[in-house]
Short mmCIF file of C-alpha atoms in Angstrom, two decimals:
data_model
loop_
_atom_site.label_atom_id
_atom_site.label_comp_id
_atom_site.label_asym_id
_atom_site.label_seq_id
_atom_site.Cartn_x
_atom_site.Cartn_y
_atom_site.Cartn_z
CA MET G 1 -33.06 15.99 27.83
CA THR G 2 -31.83 15.46 24.36
CA VAL G 3 -28.52 17.08 23.22
CA LEU G 4 -27.96 17.07 19.65
CA GLY G 5 -23.31 17.04 20.04
CA ILE G 6 -21.98 18.97 17.23
CA ASP G 7 -18.48 18.61 15.71
CA PRO G 8 -18.57 21.55 13.00
CA GLY G 9 -16.68 21.98 10.51
CA LEU G 10 -17.33 21.89 6.49
CA GLU G 11 -16.40 19.49 4.98
CA ARG G 12 -17.24 16.95 7.60
CA VAL G 13 -19.82 17.72 10.55
CA GLY G 14 -19.70 15.23 12.84
CA TYR G 15 -23.67 14.78 15.01
CA GLY G 16 -23.91 13.02 17.34
CA VAL G 17 -28.03 12.49 19.52
CA VAL G 18 -27.99 11.75 22.92
CA ARG G 19 -30.29 11.67 25.46
CA ARG G 20 -29.80 11.75 28.74
CA GLU G 21 -32.77 9.06 31.28
CA GLY G 22 -31.62 9.03 34.75
CA SER G 23 -28.03 8.29 35.01
CA ARG G 24 -27.38 7.39 31.97
CA ILE G 25 -27.21 8.47 28.27
CA VAL G 26 -28.61 6.72 25.37
CA ALA G 27 -27.03 7.57 22.12
CA VAL G 28 -30.53 8.55 19.41
CA ASP G 29 -28.82 8.83 16.49
CA PHE G 30 -25.30 9.83 15.35
CA GLY G 31 -23.07 10.12 12.03
CA LEU G 32 -21.06 12.83 9.83
CA VAL G 33 -22.86 16.07 7.14
CA ARG G 34 -20.23 15.32 4.41
CA THR G 35 -20.03 18.24 1.45
CA VAL G 36 -17.89 18.34 -1.49
CA PRO G 37 -15.37 20.80 -2.64
CA GLY G 38 -17.30 23.71 -4.59
CA PRO G 39 -18.19 27.22 -2.92
CA VAL G 40 -18.07 27.80 0.35
CA PRO G 41 -22.41 29.26 0.60
CA SER G 42 -23.82 26.06 -1.23
CA ARG G 43 -21.69 23.66 1.04
CA LEU G 44 -23.07 26.62 4.40
CA ALA G 45 -26.40 25.41 1.97
CA VAL G 46 -25.57 21.39 2.72
CA ILE G 47 -24.66 21.30 6.48
CA PHE G 48 -27.67 23.93 7.22
CA GLU G 49 -30.24 21.97 5.76
CA ALA G 50 -28.87 19.17 7.26
CA VAL G 51 -29.40 20.27 10.54
CA GLU G 52 -32.58 21.35 9.89
CA LYS G 53 -33.63 18.11 8.93
CA LEU G 54 -32.00 16.76 12.60
CA LEU G 55 -33.89 19.25 14.90
CA GLU G 56 -37.33 18.55 12.33
CA GLY G 57 -36.63 14.41 13.07
CA HIS G 58 -35.62 14.58 17.14
CA ALA G 59 -36.96 15.58 20.17
CA VAL G 60 -33.84 17.74 19.91
CA SER G 61 -33.96 20.12 23.64
CA LEU G 62 -30.32 21.85 23.46
CA MET G 63 -27.73 21.71 21.40
CA ALA G 64 -24.16 21.45 21.95
CA CYS G 65 -21.88 22.20 19.82
CA GLU G 66 -17.45 22.35 19.98
CA ARG G 67 -15.85 25.71 20.84
CA LEU G 68 -14.07 26.96 17.96
CA PHE G 69 -10.03 28.66 18.58
CA PHE G 70 -8.30 29.15 16.28
CA GLY G 71 -4.75 27.82 15.25
CA LYS G 72 -2.09 28.18 12.48
CA ASN G 73 -4.71 27.97 8.84
CA GLN G 74 -6.77 30.93 9.95
CA THR G 75 -8.73 30.08 6.40
CA THR G 76 -9.74 27.02 8.06
CA GLY G 77 -10.83 28.36 10.95
CA ILE G 78 -12.45 31.37 9.37
CA ASP G 79 -14.56 28.24 7.19
CA VAL G 80 -15.76 26.55 10.21
CA ALA G 81 -16.37 29.16 12.14
CA LYS G 82 -19.14 30.02 8.90
CA ALA G 83 -19.97 26.31 9.45
CA ALA G 84 -21.00 26.29 13.02
CA GLY G 85 -22.65 29.99 12.27
CA VAL G 86 -25.52 28.59 10.05
CA ILE G 87 -24.98 25.54 12.24
CA GLN G 88 -26.39 27.49 15.08
CA LEU G 89 -28.95 29.38 13.18
CA ALA G 90 -31.09 26.40 12.29
CA ALA G 91 -30.83 26.04 16.48
CA ALA G 92 -32.08 29.20 16.63
CA HIS G 93 -35.31 29.11 14.02
CA ARG G 94 -36.51 26.62 16.33
CA GLY G 95 -35.62 28.44 18.95
CA LEU G 96 -33.42 26.13 20.64
CA GLU G 97 -30.76 27.50 23.18
CA VAL G 98 -26.17 26.67 22.06
CA VAL G 99 -23.66 25.76 24.98
CA GLU G 100 -20.25 25.90 23.17
CA LEU G 101 -17.68 23.62 25.46
CA SER G 102 -14.54 23.50 24.94
CA PRO G 103 -12.33 20.15 23.85
CA ALA G 104 -11.29 20.50 27.80
CA GLU G 105 -14.47 20.76 29.43
CA VAL G 106 -15.10 18.10 27.34
CA LYS G 107 -13.04 15.90 28.52
CA LEU G 108 -12.91 16.86 31.40
CA ALA G 109 -17.33 15.69 31.79
CA VAL G 110 -16.94 12.22 30.04
CA VAL G 111 -13.72 11.26 30.85
CA GLY G 112 -13.01 13.42 34.20
CA GLN G 113 -9.95 14.23 33.36
CA GLY G 114 -9.24 17.82 30.51
CA ALA G 115 -6.23 17.29 29.58
CA ALA G 116 -7.64 13.35 28.27
CA ASP G 117 -5.57 12.05 24.68
CA LYS G 118 -8.67 11.28 22.11
CA ARG G 119 -8.50 7.53 22.63
CA GLN G 120 -9.32 7.92 26.31
CA VAL G 121 -12.54 10.50 24.64
CA GLN G 122 -13.51 7.65 22.13
CA TYR G 123 -13.64 5.08 25.08
CA MET G 124 -15.82 6.37 27.46
CA VAL G 125 -17.67 8.04 24.89
CA THR G 126 -18.20 3.85 23.47
CA ARG G 127 -18.29 2.62 27.60
CA LEU G 128 -21.55 5.79 28.04
CA LEU G 129 -23.80 4.62 25.77
CA GLY G 130 -23.43 1.05 25.31
CA LEU G 131 -22.25 0.96 21.63
CA PRO G 132 -20.08 -2.50 20.06
CA GLU G 133 -17.65 -0.41 19.14
CA ALA G 134 -16.70 3.38 18.79
CA PRO G 135 -18.30 5.21 16.54
CA ARG G 136 -16.03 6.68 13.61
CA PRO G 137 -14.62 8.73 12.47
CA ASP G 138 -13.39 10.98 15.24
CA ASP G 139 -15.33 14.01 14.39
CA VAL G 140 -18.98 11.69 14.74
CA ALA G 141 -17.28 10.56 19.13
CA ASP G 142 -16.67 13.76 19.49
CA ALA G 143 -19.98 15.15 18.88
CA LEU G 144 -21.68 12.22 20.20
CA ALA G 145 -18.56 13.97 23.59
CA VAL G 146 -20.45 17.51 23.29
CA GLY G 147 -23.48 15.96 23.06
CA ILE G 148 -22.55 13.80 26.67
CA ALA G 149 -20.69 17.02 27.99
CA ALA G 150 -23.91 18.68 27.70
CA ALA G 151 -26.49 16.24 28.61
CA LEU G 152 -24.04 15.29 31.59
CA LYS G 153 -23.51 19.59 33.48
CA GLY G 154 -27.25 20.35 32.72
CA SER G 155 -25.34 23.36 31.47
CA LYS G 156 -25.73 26.89 31.01
CA PRO G 157 -26.98 28.68 27.33
CA ARG G 158 -24.11 31.20 25.69
CA MET Y 1 -24.99 44.45 -13.03
CA THR Y 2 -26.34 44.35 -9.06
CA VAL Y 3 -24.01 44.40 -5.98
CA LEU Y 4 -24.92 43.34 -2.71
CA GLY Y 5 -21.51 44.85 -0.52
CA ILE Y 6 -20.94 43.65 2.76
CA ASP Y 7 -19.41 44.67 6.21
CA PRO Y 8 -19.87 41.52 8.15
CA GLY Y 9 -19.83 41.85 11.80
CA LEU Y 10 -22.43 40.37 14.33
CA GLU Y 11 -22.80 43.09 15.84
CA ARG Y 12 -23.30 46.20 12.88
CA VAL Y 13 -23.70 44.67 9.39
CA GLY Y 14 -22.80 47.33 6.95
CA TYR Y 15 -24.53 46.95 3.44
CA GLY Y 16 -24.39 48.43 0.33
CA VAL Y 17 -26.31 47.60 -3.20
CA VAL Y 18 -25.15 48.60 -6.03
CA ARG Y 19 -26.30 49.59 -10.15
CA ARG Y 20 -23.54 49.26 -12.57
CA GLU Y 21 -25.24 50.69 -15.37
CA GLY Y 22 -22.07 51.21 -18.28
CA SER Y 23 -19.73 53.15 -16.80
CA ARG Y 24 -21.18 55.05 -13.69
CA ILE Y 25 -22.32 53.45 -10.61
CA VAL Y 26 -25.29 54.08 -9.05
CA ALA Y 27 -26.34 53.49 -4.70
CA VAL Y 28 -29.62 51.84 -4.74
CA ASP Y 29 -30.08 51.18 -0.73
CA PHE Y 30 -27.39 51.07 1.53
CA GLY Y 31 -27.92 50.76 6.05
CA LEU Y 32 -26.47 49.11 8.34
CA VAL Y 33 -28.46 45.86 10.65
CA ARG Y 34 -27.49 45.91 14.40
CA THR Y 35 -28.10 43.07 16.88
CA VAL Y 36 -28.39 43.78 20.60
CA PRO Y 37 -26.61 42.63 22.97
CA GLY Y 38 -27.31 38.68 23.46
CA PRO Y 39 -27.10 34.44 22.41
CA VAL Y 40 -25.09 34.27 19.07
CA PRO Y 41 -27.17 32.20 18.02
CA SER Y 42 -30.56 34.19 17.55
CA ARG Y 43 -28.11 37.16 16.55
CA LEU Y 44 -26.93 35.85 13.80
CA ALA Y 45 -30.62 35.41 12.92
CA VAL Y 46 -31.82 38.67 12.57
CA ILE Y 47 -28.91 39.56 10.24
CA PHE Y 48 -30.03 36.45 8.14
CA GLU Y 49 -33.07 37.52 8.13
CA ALA Y 50 -32.35 41.12 7.47
CA VAL Y 51 -30.57 39.66 4.97
CA GLU Y 52 -33.33 37.63 3.45
CA LYS Y 53 -35.01 41.06 4.06
CA LEU Y 54 -32.62 43.45 1.43
CA LEU Y 55 -31.63 40.41 -1.37
CA GLU Y 56 -36.52 40.23 -1.53
CA GLY Y 57 -36.43 43.55 -1.83
CA HIS Y 58 -33.49 44.25 -4.56
CA ALA Y 59 -32.77 42.18 -8.07
CA VAL Y 60 -29.65 41.20 -6.83
CA SER Y 61 -27.17 39.51 -9.48
CA LEU Y 62 -23.67 39.37 -6.40
CA MET Y 63 -23.41 39.42 -3.58
CA ALA Y 64 -19.84 41.29 -2.57
CA CYS Y 65 -18.00 40.29 1.29
CA GLU Y 66 -15.11 41.75 2.71
CA ARG Y 67 -13.29 38.48 3.34
CA LEU Y 68 -11.64 37.88 7.05
CA PHE Y 69 -8.66 37.86 8.73
CA PHE Y 70 -7.97 37.53 12.00
CA GLY Y 71 -5.92 39.56 14.48
CA LYS Y 72 -5.84 39.20 18.19
CA ASN Y 73 -9.18 39.52 19.33
CA GLN Y 74 -10.63 35.58 18.56
CA THR Y 75 -13.39 35.38 20.11
CA THR Y 76 -14.99 38.62 18.24
CA GLY Y 77 -13.16 37.31 14.71
CA ILE Y 78 -15.13 33.95 15.15
CA ASP Y 79 -18.26 35.27 15.36
CA VAL Y 80 -17.64 37.63 12.93
CA ALA Y 81 -17.09 35.00 10.79
CA LYS Y 82 -19.97 33.40 12.21
CA ALA Y 83 -22.37 36.08 10.67
CA ALA Y 84 -20.75 35.94 7.39
CA GLY Y 85 -21.78 31.95 7.03
CA VAL Y 86 -25.32 33.07 7.98
CA ILE Y 87 -25.15 36.29 5.46
CA GLN Y 88 -23.68 33.98 3.16
CA LEU Y 89 -26.92 31.33 3.62
CA ALA Y 90 -28.73 33.25 2.53
CA ALA Y 91 -27.49 34.60 -0.93
CA ALA Y 92 -27.14 30.73 -1.42
CA HIS Y 93 -30.69 30.12 -0.78
CA ARG Y 94 -31.26 32.44 -4.11
CA GLY Y 95 -28.11 31.48 -6.18
CA LEU Y 96 -26.52 33.61 -5.86
CA GLU Y 97 -22.67 33.80 -6.60
CA VAL Y 98 -20.42 35.56 -3.75
CA VAL Y 99 -17.01 36.91 -3.89
CA GLU Y 100 -15.24 38.00 -1.36
CA LEU Y 101 -13.01 40.81 -1.58
CA SER Y 102 -9.48 41.87 -0.15
CA PRO Y 103 -9.45 45.32 1.49
CA ALA Y 104 -6.48 45.61 -0.22
CA GLU Y 105 -8.08 45.08 -3.77
CA VAL Y 106 -11.44 46.90 -2.83
CA LYS Y 107 -8.96 49.49 -2.13
CA LEU Y 108 -7.36 49.41 -4.99
CA ALA Y 109 -10.50 49.56 -7.11
CA VAL Y 110 -12.11 52.04 -5.81
CA VAL Y 111 -9.17 54.71 -4.80
CA GLY Y 112 -6.34 52.54 -7.35
CA GLN Y 113 -4.39 52.06 -4.59
CA GLY Y 114 -4.31 49.56 -2.77
CA ALA Y 115 -2.86 50.58 0.48
CA ALA Y 116 -5.26 53.66 0.57
CA ASP Y 117 -6.87 55.13 4.63
CA LYS Y 118 -9.75 54.25 4.94
CA ARG Y 119 -11.13 58.41 4.55
CA GLN Y 120 -9.30 57.61 0.94
CA VAL Y 121 -11.59 55.04 0.42
CA GLN Y 122 -14.14 57.12 1.54
CA TYR Y 123 -13.79 60.31 -0.49
CA MET Y 124 -13.86 58.51 -2.79
CA VAL Y 125 -16.78 55.98 -2.15
CA THR Y 126 -18.97 59.38 -1.98
CA ARG Y 127 -17.76 61.05 -5.00
CA LEU Y 128 -18.06 57.69 -7.05
CA LEU Y 129 -22.17 57.09 -6.21
CA GLY Y 130 -23.30 61.21 -6.40
CA LEU Y 131 -23.49 61.07 -2.88
CA PRO Y 132 -24.11 64.03 -0.91
CA GLU Y 133 -22.21 63.59 2.44
CA ALA Y 134 -20.18 60.46 3.39
CA PRO Y 135 -22.33 57.48 4.20
CA ARG Y 136 -21.69 56.40 7.79
CA PRO Y 137 -20.69 54.77 9.88
CA ASP Y 138 -17.26 53.02 8.50
CA ASP Y 139 -19.08 50.04 8.39
CA VAL Y 140 -21.94 51.24 6.01
CA ALA Y 141 -18.68 53.53 3.31
CA ASP Y 142 -17.83 49.63 3.87
CA ALA Y 143 -20.11 47.74 2.42
CA LEU Y 144 -20.28 50.24 -0.30
CA ALA Y 145 -17.18 50.02 -1.05
CA VAL Y 146 -17.11 46.51 -1.71
CA GLY Y 147 -20.41 46.59 -3.76
CA ILE Y 148 -19.03 48.84 -5.69
CA ALA Y 149 -15.08 47.42 -6.05
CA ALA Y 150 -16.91 43.91 -6.93
CA ALA Y 151 -18.98 46.31 -9.60
CA LEU Y 152 -15.77 47.24 -10.72
CA LYS Y 153 -14.12 44.13 -11.89
CA GLY Y 154 -18.02 41.97 -12.69
CA SER Y 155 -15.88 39.60 -10.41
CA LYS Y 156 -15.28 36.02 -10.60
CA PRO Y 157 -17.32 33.06 -8.08
CA ARG Y 158 -14.75 31.40 -5.31
#
């Protein structure tokens, strides 16, 4: 089972491809898609194409996306949701299921505690994947955590 | 100048193609894209393809989308923003500019009053376009109003 974990955003999209091999989880690929300031539709196109390339390059069996909640900044929230929309469209085009996991679900699955802090999540992501150092920036670690959580759950589609 | 006006949604996307001919505005095409309950990514794919077809079928020079604001129902708001994301992606793929207009901007342009009610907007949309009756449902009238507002403004890209 290979999962593409996604931490969505308009400026930065963290991604992490992980494969479950029995009880082990292996990091296949991870990184960040960045977009430069400019019209939102063009930035969405950059994100869509980057995700399409990731799905072409890896035999992904599930996309796992961090579930969105809106805070005080509505405009940012709307832009992040637009980005999540085009990312999930890329999954649909390949017939891929998408699961959305809340931050608490991800922490529970990765650290064993829904209220774990960022450092604990980073530490466990690094350890579980046997990486030499913590993946940076946070968006990448978060995307890997979402991917790991979905791979551990073998989760249900939304 | 031909504008594709959009009232975005996950279940229903209203659309209205209008052309400005001097001081007149003509309705070229309008209607509703509906999606059936099911996984969000599949519904986004239906919306994306429908908008692609509209853009293929009409020589659109500008997309105008109702600007989103989130109210009490966060989940609905996030889904609507995801839909707006794939709609604007379809525009970006054709190199089309997208303007977003707030409901108040649309009302001001169409009725001359930012606080106009739905009925006044419907009445003016019907009159301005010389339609035999008010376009239904509201999503379609709203999309036409957004298109008309953008055509009258000759507006600026976001």
